[in-house]
Amino acid sequence: MQEAIAALANLGDERPRESLPHVLLAALHLQSGDLTRALSAVEHAIRIAPGDASALELRAHLLLVSGRPAEAESAARVALQRNPGSLRARCDLAGALEAQRRWQEAINVASEVLAQDPGAAAMRALRARCTVGLGDTNGALALALDPVLLAAPGLARGVAAVFGAAGADQERLALLRELGNLHPGDYACVMSLAGALYAADRAAEALAWADRAHDLRPEAATPLQMRAISLIDRGDVEEGLAIYRELVERGSLNAMDEQRFLVVEHYHPSLNAEIIHADHAAWARRHASPFGTPFIYAPSDTARTRLGWMSPRFDEGPVARFFTGLLRAFDRASHHHTVINLDGPGDACTAEIESLADEVIELAGVEDETLLERLRELRLDVLIDLAGHAPFGRPRVLAQRVAPIQLCWLDYFDSTALPNMDGWISDRWLSPEDSPQIFSERLLRLPSGRFCYTPPGTLSTGHEGDGAPTFVSFNRIAKLNAAVVDAWCRILGQVPDARLMVGARALEDDLAANYLRRRFEQRGIDPDRLLLHGHQPYSSLLQAYRRADIALDPFPFSGCTTSCDALWMGVPVITLPGWSVVSRQTASLLWRLERPQWVASNTDDYVERAVSLAGDVEALRRSRAALRESVELKLCDARLQATEFATLLHELRRARDA
């Protein structure tokens, strides 16, 4: 390539009045990726021969791929004036119009091309993308399923990506299914379908396609990671984690995928504190190396303490359920609250949280270097990270320090192991003094508890249904390891008229639901005793607790929001705490409620306590309203938690300034 470029450059010097060498030189520069030199060469050709149609067409194309669509549009129109029949210029004109979001104009031009060349797959793809832009996803899918476009899988996958960006997940999945079936030997098609299936909570189906992708490229890490996650999500935790750990130790994954491993390894029933902390420390060594300039604290010009609350998950879920009440109750006279949203616009919960803030900063999709600068520009006194290594958290940035005091709280359950993370907010129930869990941060214990639940409305606790006991779990299926299923089957075996209601997003997949039924059937439980359902709105999920009597908490990854929801709806929860914070979440709530009788000491005790409670469900049903009153009194005092939080922050600032 370089020899050819040099030869054409010499030829251009030898023949200064000929445009062709410069046009060819521009084409070679384009092929090598040097757009600046390509444009320079084609402009030189046009100066020599202003009417050279090939030069005018190439200029339009170069401007388009350089990200200058308005100029590309003008150049394409000039080229078409010179050569009205040029399909190349017309294609670039359509592309320039699409890039300017002038969807209908782009469709019209693409249709002109297709009238002359029906096999122009790129124009069919453009027309489908622009139809998505117009909001007609059904029409776009019909266009995308055209045989000409399906025969060009790379272009069709690009349309699928546009469906995904527009939130048209069903259309995306339908297109990728068609591509996967038509091109079963195309690794990119197969892997794209596996990813779309997993994103649609069809992990069991994704597993089969991930295995096919692995057969096509045995050396690739992505199919193995998909297999690992899919196994974990259906409850085969130990097998999935063994694959995932091997990928991490081979160095096959990026920082975000390794963060995911740090989360899911807590599902393992037998890992110890030393292994888990070593994994977190290894992530920090690999991925939290210094970048940017050293941190220099620049105090703000306000007397109020500037607090930053940062999360990628301010929508409906755990953060909203445990943060909204605190933010509403927090002192404003002495504190300025900045909500830093690392995700998009969100939902009603996001809007409520942002309405309670003094300032909202939207930083979705910002690169690490830019995020570091933007966070430092806020001149915060305290940054409270609500994510840790949870999905889409930004620990690499926090490792560089963005505030003189940085704390981890709420949506992560282990040490971040990051340099410059100063404190980890817990309580004495989650992190007792003799806990073996290892933290690189200083443990800071809130006296009334780490979690303050914000009740979701005023739904009645009254029981609905017949007299048979109904157990319930609305936790992720990934938490249902073999030991959990064994225990639940023992409970059902000893309460023969009982049923078990299980609700989880993963059960949207019929394959996953049937797999769960088989796990119970293999242990002697009639699958008809299982009441399974997939994702449902939060209000419907709460309503479902009215048909339940006893919640069964999984172990070692216990519930938190699910347990609070159950307790607030008047449903007792049986739990088996372990050594880690994540295993003690439900137990911490029950100890605060003074309900130690629902906290088991081992698996046998767990089964016995559940069976004993089921022996008098009528008494449980009569006491549901009293349980809610206790929850509201002892788990929902946001004003008390806000006072404790403010005191803690004041003490940290005073110690730092001393």
Coordinates of N, CA, C and O in Angstrom, one line a residue, residues 410-539:
L410 N -24.8 1.6 49.5 CA -26.1 1.2 49.0 C -26.1 0.1 48.0 O -26.6 -1.0 48.3
D411 N -25.6 0.3 46.7 CA -25.9 -0.7 45.7 C -24.8 -1.7 45.4 O -24.7 -2.3 44.4
Y412 N -23.8 -1.7 46.3 CA -22.8 -2.7 46.2 C -22.5 -3.3 47.6 O -22.7 -2.6 48.6
F413 N -22.1 -4.5 47.6 CA -22.1 -5.3 48.9 C -20.8 -5.8 49.3 O -20.7 -6.8 50.1
D414 N -19.7 -5.3 48.7 CA -18.4 -5.7 49.0 C -17.4 -4.6 48.9 O -17.8 -3.5 48.3
S415 N -16.2 -4.8 49.3 CA -15.2 -3.8 49.1 C -15.0 -3.5 47.7 O -15.0 -4.4 46.8
T416 N -14.7 -2.2 47.3 CA -14.3 -1.9 46.0 C -12.9 -2.2 45.7 O -12.4 -2.4 44.6
A417 N -12.1 -2.3 46.8 CA -10.6 -2.5 46.7 C -9.9 -1.4 46.0 O -8.8 -1.6 45.5
L418 N -10.5 -0.2 45.8 CA -9.9 0.8 45.1 C -9.0 1.7 45.9 O -9.4 2.0 47.1
P419 N -8.0 2.2 45.3 CA -7.3 3.3 46.0 C -8.2 4.5 46.0 O -9.0 4.7 45.1
N420 N -8.1 5.3 47.0 CA -8.8 6.6 47.1 C -10.3 6.4 47.5 O -11.0 7.4 47.5
M421 N -10.7 5.2 47.8 CA -12.1 5.0 48.3 C -11.9 5.0 49.9 O -11.3 4.1 50.4
D422 N -12.5 6.1 50.5 CA -12.1 6.3 51.9 C -13.0 5.5 52.9 O -12.5 5.2 54.0
G423 N -14.3 5.3 52.6 CA -15.1 4.7 53.5 C -16.2 3.8 52.8 O -16.6 4.0 51.7
W424 N -16.7 2.8 53.6 CA -17.7 1.9 53.1 C -18.8 1.9 54.2 O -18.6 1.5 55.3
I425 N -20.0 2.3 53.8 CA -21.1 2.6 54.8 C -21.9 1.3 55.0 O -22.5 0.8 54.1
S426 N -21.9 0.8 56.2 CA -22.6 -0.4 56.6 C -23.4 -0.2 57.9 O -23.8 0.9 58.2
D427 N -23.5 -1.3 58.6 CA -24.1 -1.2 60.0 C -23.6 -2.4 60.8 O -22.9 -3.3 60.3
R428 N -24.0 -2.4 62.1 CA -23.5 -3.5 63.0 C -24.1 -4.8 62.7 O -23.5 -5.9 63.1
W429 N -25.2 -4.9 62.0 CA -25.8 -6.2 61.7 C -25.2 -6.8 60.5 O -25.0 -8.0 60.4
L430 N -24.9 -6.0 59.5 CA -24.3 -6.5 58.2 C -22.8 -6.7 58.4 O -22.3 -7.7 57.9
S431 N -22.2 -5.9 59.2 CA -20.7 -5.9 59.4 C -20.4 -5.9 60.8 O -19.9 -4.9 61.4
P432 N -20.6 -7.0 61.6 CA -20.3 -7.0 63.0 C -18.7 -6.9 63.2 O -18.0 -7.2 62.2
E433 N -18.3 -6.6 64.3 CA -16.9 -6.4 64.6 C -16.1 -7.7 64.3 O -14.9 -7.6 63.9
D434 N -16.7 -8.9 64.4 CA -15.9 -10.1 64.2 C -16.1 -10.6 62.8 O -15.8 -11.8 62.5
S435 N -16.7 -9.8 61.9 CA -16.9 -10.3 60.5 C -15.6 -10.6 59.8 O -14.6 -9.8 59.8
P436 N -15.5 -11.7 59.1 CA -14.3 -12.0 58.3 C -14.2 -11.3 57.0 O -13.1 -11.4 56.3
Q437 N -15.2 -10.6 56.6 CA -15.2 -9.9 55.3 C -14.1 -8.9 55.3 O -14.0 -8.1 56.2
I438 N -13.4 -8.8 54.2 CA -12.2 -7.9 54.1 C -12.6 -6.6 53.3 O -13.1 -6.7 52.2
F439 N -12.3 -5.5 53.9 CA -12.5 -4.2 53.2 C -11.2 -3.4 53.2 O -10.5 -3.3 54.2
S440 N -10.9 -2.9 52.0 CA -9.8 -1.9 51.9 C -10.2 -0.6 52.4 O -9.4 0.2 52.8
E441 N -11.5 -0.3 52.4 CA -12.0 1.0 52.9 C -12.2 0.9 54.4 O -12.3 -0.2 55.0
R442 N -12.3 2.0 55.0 CA -12.7 2.1 56.5 C -14.2 1.8 56.6 O -15.0 2.5 55.9
L443 N -14.6 0.9 57.4 CA -16.0 0.6 57.7 C -16.7 1.7 58.5 O -16.1 2.0 59.6
L444 N -17.8 2.2 58.0 CA -18.5 3.2 58.7 C -19.9 2.7 59.0 O -20.6 2.4 58.0
R445 N -20.3 2.6 60.2 CA -21.6 1.9 60.6 C -22.6 2.9 61.0 O -22.4 3.7 61.9
L446 N -23.7 3.0 60.2 CA -24.9 3.8 60.6 C -25.6 3.1 61.8 O -26.0 2.0 61.7
P447 N -25.9 3.9 62.9 CA -26.5 3.2 64.0 C -27.8 2.6 63.8 O -28.1 1.5 64.3
S448 N -28.7 3.2 62.9 CA -30.0 2.6 62.7 C -30.1 1.6 61.6 O -31.1 1.0 61.4
G449 N -29.0 1.5 60.8 CA -29.0 0.5 59.7 C -28.6 1.1 58.4 O -28.8 2.3 58.1
R450 N -28.0 0.3 57.6 CA -27.5 0.8 56.2 C -28.7 1.1 55.3 O -28.6 1.9 54.5
F451 N -29.8 0.3 55.5 CA -30.9 0.4 54.6 C -32.1 1.1 55.2 O -32.5 0.8 56.4
C452 N -32.7 2.1 54.5 CA -33.9 2.7 55.0 C -34.9 2.6 53.8 O -34.7 3.2 52.8
Y453 N -35.9 1.8 54.0 CA -36.9 1.4 53.0 C -37.9 2.6 52.7 O -38.4 3.1 53.7
T454 N -38.1 2.9 51.5 CA -39.2 3.9 51.1 C -40.4 3.1 50.7 O -40.4 2.5 49.6
P455 N -41.5 3.0 51.5 CA -42.7 2.2 51.1 C -43.3 2.7 49.8 O -43.4 3.9 49.6
P456 N -43.7 1.7 49.0 CA -44.3 2.0 47.7 C -45.8 2.2 47.7 O -46.5 1.3 47.2
G457 N -46.3 3.2 48.3 CA -47.7 3.5 48.2 C -48.5 2.9 49.4 O -47.9 2.8 50.5
T458 N -49.7 2.6 49.2 CA -50.6 2.3 50.3 C -51.4 1.0 50.1 O -52.5 0.8 50.6
L459 N -50.9 0.1 49.3 CA -51.6 -1.2 49.0 C -51.8 -1.9 50.3 O -51.0 -2.1 51.2
S460 N -53.1 -2.5 50.4 CA -53.5 -3.2 51.6 C -52.7 -4.5 51.7 O -52.3 -5.1 50.7
T461 N -52.4 -4.9 53.0 CA -51.7 -6.2 53.3 C -52.7 -7.4 53.3 O -52.2 -8.5 53.5
G462 N -54.0 -7.2 53.1 CA -54.9 -8.2 53.3 C -54.6 -9.4 52.4 O -54.3 -9.3 51.2
H463 N -54.8 -10.6 53.0 CA -54.5 -11.9 52.2 C -55.6 -12.2 51.3 O -56.8 -12.0 51.5
E464 N -55.2 -12.8 50.1 CA -56.2 -13.2 49.1 C -55.9 -14.7 48.8 O -54.7 -15.1 48.8
G465 N -56.9 -15.5 48.6 CA -56.6 -16.9 48.2 C -57.3 -17.9 49.1 O -58.0 -17.5 50.1
D466 N -56.9 -19.2 48.9 CA -57.6 -20.2 49.7 C -56.7 -20.5 50.9 O -55.8 -19.8 51.3
G467 N -57.0 -21.6 51.6 CA -56.3 -21.9 52.9 C -55.0 -22.5 52.8 O -54.2 -22.6 53.7
A468 N -54.6 -23.1 51.6 CA -53.3 -23.8 51.5 C -52.1 -22.8 51.6 O -52.2 -21.7 51.1
P469 N -51.1 -23.1 52.4 CA -49.9 -22.2 52.5 C -49.2 -22.0 51.2 O -49.1 -22.9 50.3
T470 N -48.8 -20.8 50.9 CA -48.1 -20.4 49.7 C -46.8 -19.8 50.1 O -46.7 -18.7 50.7
F471 N -45.7 -20.4 49.7 CA -44.3 -19.8 49.9 C -44.1 -19.0 48.6 O -44.7 -19.1 47.6
V472 N -43.1 -18.0 48.8 CA -42.9 -17.1 47.6 C -41.4 -16.7 47.6 O -40.7 -16.6 48.6
S473 N -40.9 -16.5 46.4 CA -39.6 -15.8 46.2 C -39.7 -15.1 44.9 O -40.0 -15.6 43.8
F474 N -39.3 -13.8 45.0 CA -39.2 -13.0 43.8 C -37.8 -12.5 43.5 O -37.5 -11.5 43.0
N475 N -36.8 -13.4 43.9 CA -35.4 -13.1 43.7 C -35.0 -13.7 42.3 O -35.6 -14.5 41.7
R476 N -33.8 -13.2 41.9 CA -33.2 -13.7 40.6 C -33.0 -15.2 40.7 O -32.6 -15.8 41.7
I477 N -33.3 -15.9 39.6 CA -33.1 -17.3 39.5 C -31.6 -17.7 39.7 O -31.3 -18.8 40.2
A478 N -30.7 -16.8 39.4 CA -29.3 -17.0 39.7 C -29.0 -17.3 41.1 O -28.0 -17.9 41.5
K479 N -29.8 -16.8 42.0 CA -29.6 -17.0 43.5 C -30.1 -18.4 43.9 O -29.8 -18.9 45.0
L480 N -30.7 -19.2 43.0 CA -31.3 -20.5 43.4 C -30.3 -21.6 43.1 O -30.5 -22.4 42.2
N481 N -29.2 -21.6 43.8 CA -28.2 -22.7 43.6 C -28.8 -24.0 44.1 O -29.9 -24.1 44.6
A482 N -28.0 -25.1 43.9 CA -28.5 -26.4 44.2 C -29.0 -26.5 45.7 O -30.0 -27.2 46.0
A483 N -28.2 -25.9 46.6 CA -28.5 -26.1 48.0 C -29.8 -25.4 48.3 O -30.6 -25.8 49.2
V484 N -30.1 -24.2 47.7 CA -31.4 -23.5 47.9 C -32.5 -24.4 47.4 O -33.5 -24.6 48.1
V485 N -32.4 -24.9 46.2 CA -33.5 -25.7 45.7 C -33.7 -27.0 46.5 O -34.8 -27.4 46.8
D486 N -32.6 -27.6 47.0 CA -32.7 -28.7 47.9 C -33.5 -28.4 49.1 O -34.5 -29.1 49.5
A487 N -33.2 -27.2 49.7 CA -33.9 -26.8 51.0 C -35.4 -26.6 50.7 O -36.3 -27.0 51.5
W488 N -35.7 -25.9 49.6 CA -37.1 -25.6 49.3 C -37.9 -26.8 49.0 O -39.1 -26.9 49.3
C489 N -37.2 -27.8 48.3 CA -37.9 -29.1 48.1 C -38.2 -29.8 49.4 O -39.3 -30.5 49.5
R490 N -37.3 -29.8 50.3 CA -37.5 -30.4 51.6 C -38.7 -29.7 52.3 O -39.5 -30.4 52.9
I491 N -38.8 -28.4 52.2 CA -39.9 -27.7 52.8 C -41.2 -28.1 52.2 O -42.2 -28.5 52.9
L492 N -41.3 -28.1 50.8 CA -42.5 -28.5 50.1 C -42.8 -30.0 50.4 O -44.0 -30.4 50.5
G493 N -41.8 -30.8 50.6 CA -42.1 -32.2 51.0 C -42.7 -32.4 52.3 O -43.5 -33.3 52.5
Q494 N -42.4 -31.5 53.3 CA -42.9 -31.6 54.6 C -44.2 -30.8 54.8 O -44.9 -30.9 55.8
V495 N -44.6 -30.0 53.8 CA -45.8 -29.3 53.8 C -46.6 -29.6 52.5 O -46.6 -28.9 51.5
P496 N -47.1 -30.8 52.4 CA -47.6 -31.4 51.1 C -48.7 -30.6 50.4 O -48.8 -30.8 49.2
D497 N -49.4 -29.8 51.1 CA -50.4 -29.0 50.4 C -50.0 -27.6 50.0 O -50.7 -26.8 49.4
A498 N -48.7 -27.3 50.3 CA -48.2 -26.0 50.0 C -47.8 -25.8 48.5 O -47.5 -26.8 47.8
R499 N -47.8 -24.6 48.1 CA -47.3 -24.2 46.8 C -46.2 -23.2 46.9 O -46.0 -22.6 48.0
L500 N -45.4 -23.1 45.8 CA -44.3 -22.1 45.8 C -44.5 -21.2 44.6 O -44.5 -21.7 43.5
M501 N -44.6 -19.9 44.9 CA -44.7 -18.9 43.8 C -43.3 -18.3 43.6 O -42.6 -17.8 44.5
V502 N -42.8 -18.4 42.4 CA -41.5 -17.9 42.0 C -41.7 -16.9 40.8 O -42.3 -17.3 39.8
G503 N -41.3 -15.7 41.0 CA -41.3 -14.7 40.0 C -40.0 -14.1 39.7 O -39.2 -13.8 40.6
A504 N -39.6 -14.1 38.4 CA -38.3 -13.5 38.0 C -38.3 -13.2 36.5 O -39.0 -13.9 35.7
R505 N -37.6 -12.2 36.2 CA -37.5 -11.8 34.7 C -37.1 -13.0 33.9 O -37.5 -13.1 32.7
A506 N -36.1 -13.8 34.4 CA -35.6 -14.9 33.6 C -36.7 -15.9 33.2 O -36.5 -16.6 32.2
L507 N -37.7 -16.0 33.9 CA -38.8 -16.9 33.6 C -39.7 -16.5 32.5 O -40.6 -17.2 32.1
E508 N -39.4 -15.3 31.9 CA -40.0 -15.0 30.6 C -39.7 -16.0 29.5 O -40.5 -16.3 28.6
D509 N -38.5 -16.7 29.7 CA -38.1 -17.7 28.8 C -38.7 -19.0 29.1 O -38.4 -19.5 30.2
D510 N -39.5 -19.6 28.3 CA -40.1 -20.9 28.6 C -39.1 -22.0 28.8 O -39.3 -22.9 29.7
L511 N -38.0 -21.9 28.1 CA -36.9 -22.9 28.4 C -36.4 -22.8 29.8 O -36.2 -23.8 30.5
A512 N -36.2 -21.6 30.3 CA -35.8 -21.4 31.7 C -36.8 -21.8 32.7 O -36.5 -22.5 33.7
A513 N -38.1 -21.5 32.4 CA -39.1 -22.0 33.3 C -39.2 -23.5 33.4 O -39.4 -24.1 34.5
N514 N -39.1 -24.1 32.2 CA -39.2 -25.6 32.2 C -38.0 -26.2 32.9 O -38.1 -27.3 33.6
Y515 N -36.8 -25.6 32.8 CA -35.6 -26.1 33.4 C -35.8 -26.0 34.9 O -35.4 -26.9 35.7
L516 N -36.4 -24.9 35.4 CA -36.6 -24.8 36.9 C -37.6 -25.9 37.3 O -37.4 -26.5 38.4
R517 N -38.6 -26.1 36.6 CA -39.6 -27.1 37.0 C -38.9 -28.5 37.0 O -39.2 -29.3 38.0
R518 N -38.0 -28.8 36.1 CA -37.3 -30.1 36.1 C -36.4 -30.2 37.3 O -36.3 -31.3 37.9
R519 N -35.8 -29.1 37.8 CA -35.0 -29.2 39.0 C -35.8 -29.6 40.2 O -35.3 -30.4 41.0
F520 N -37.0 -29.1 40.3 CA -37.8 -29.5 41.4 C -38.4 -30.9 41.2 O -38.4 -31.7 42.2
E521 N -38.7 -31.3 40.0 CA -39.2 -32.6 39.7 C -38.2 -33.7 40.0 O -38.5 -34.7 40.5
Q522 N -36.9 -33.4 39.7 CA -35.9 -34.3 40.0 C -35.7 -34.6 41.5 O -35.1 -35.6 41.8
R523 N -36.2 -33.7 42.3 CA -36.1 -33.8 43.7 C -37.4 -34.3 44.3 O -37.6 -34.2 45.5
G524 N -38.3 -34.7 43.5 CA -39.5 -35.4 44.0 C -40.7 -34.4 44.2 O -41.7 -34.8 44.8
I525 N -40.6 -33.2 43.7 CA -41.7 -32.2 43.8 C -42.5 -32.1 42.5 O -41.9 -31.8 41.5
D526 N -43.8 -32.3 42.6 CA -44.6 -32.1 41.4 C -44.5 -30.7 40.9 O -44.8 -29.7 41.6
P527 N -44.1 -30.5 39.6 CA -44.0 -29.2 39.1 C -45.2 -28.4 39.1 O -45.2 -27.1 39.0
D528 N -46.4 -29.0 39.2 CA -47.7 -28.3 39.2 C -47.8 -27.5 40.5 O -48.7 -26.6 40.6
R529 N -47.0 -27.8 41.5 CA -47.0 -27.0 42.7 C -46.3 -25.7 42.6 O -46.3 -24.9 43.6
L530 N -45.6 -25.5 41.5 CA -44.9 -24.3 41.3 C -45.7 -23.3 40.5 O -46.3 -23.6 39.5
L531 N -45.8 -22.1 41.0 CA -46.6 -21.0 40.4 C -45.5 -20.0 39.8 O -45.0 -19.2 40.6
L532 N -45.2 -20.1 38.5 CA -44.1 -19.4 38.0 C -44.6 -18.2 37.1 O -45.6 -18.4 36.4
H533 N -44.0 -17.1 37.2 CA -44.3 -16.0 36.3 C -43.0 -15.2 36.0 O -42.1 -15.2 36.8
G534 N -43.0 -14.5 34.9 CA -41.9 -13.7 34.5 C -42.0 -12.3 35.0 O -42.6 -12.1 36.1
H535 N -41.4 -11.4 34.2 CA -41.4 -10.0 34.7 C -42.9 -9.4 34.8 O -43.7 -9.8 34.0
Q536 N -43.1 -8.6 35.8 CA -44.4 -8.0 36.0 C -44.1 -6.6 36.6 O -43.1 -6.4 37.2
P537 N -45.0 -5.6 36.3 CA -44.8 -4.3 36.9 C -44.7 -4.4 38.4 O -45.2 -5.3 39.1
Y538 N -44.0 -3.4 39.0 CA -43.8 -3.4 40.5 C -45.1 -3.5 41.2 O -45.2 -4.2 42.2
S539 N -46.1 -2.8 40.8 CA -47.3 -2.8 41.5 C -48.0 -4.1 41.5 O -48.6 -4.6 42.5

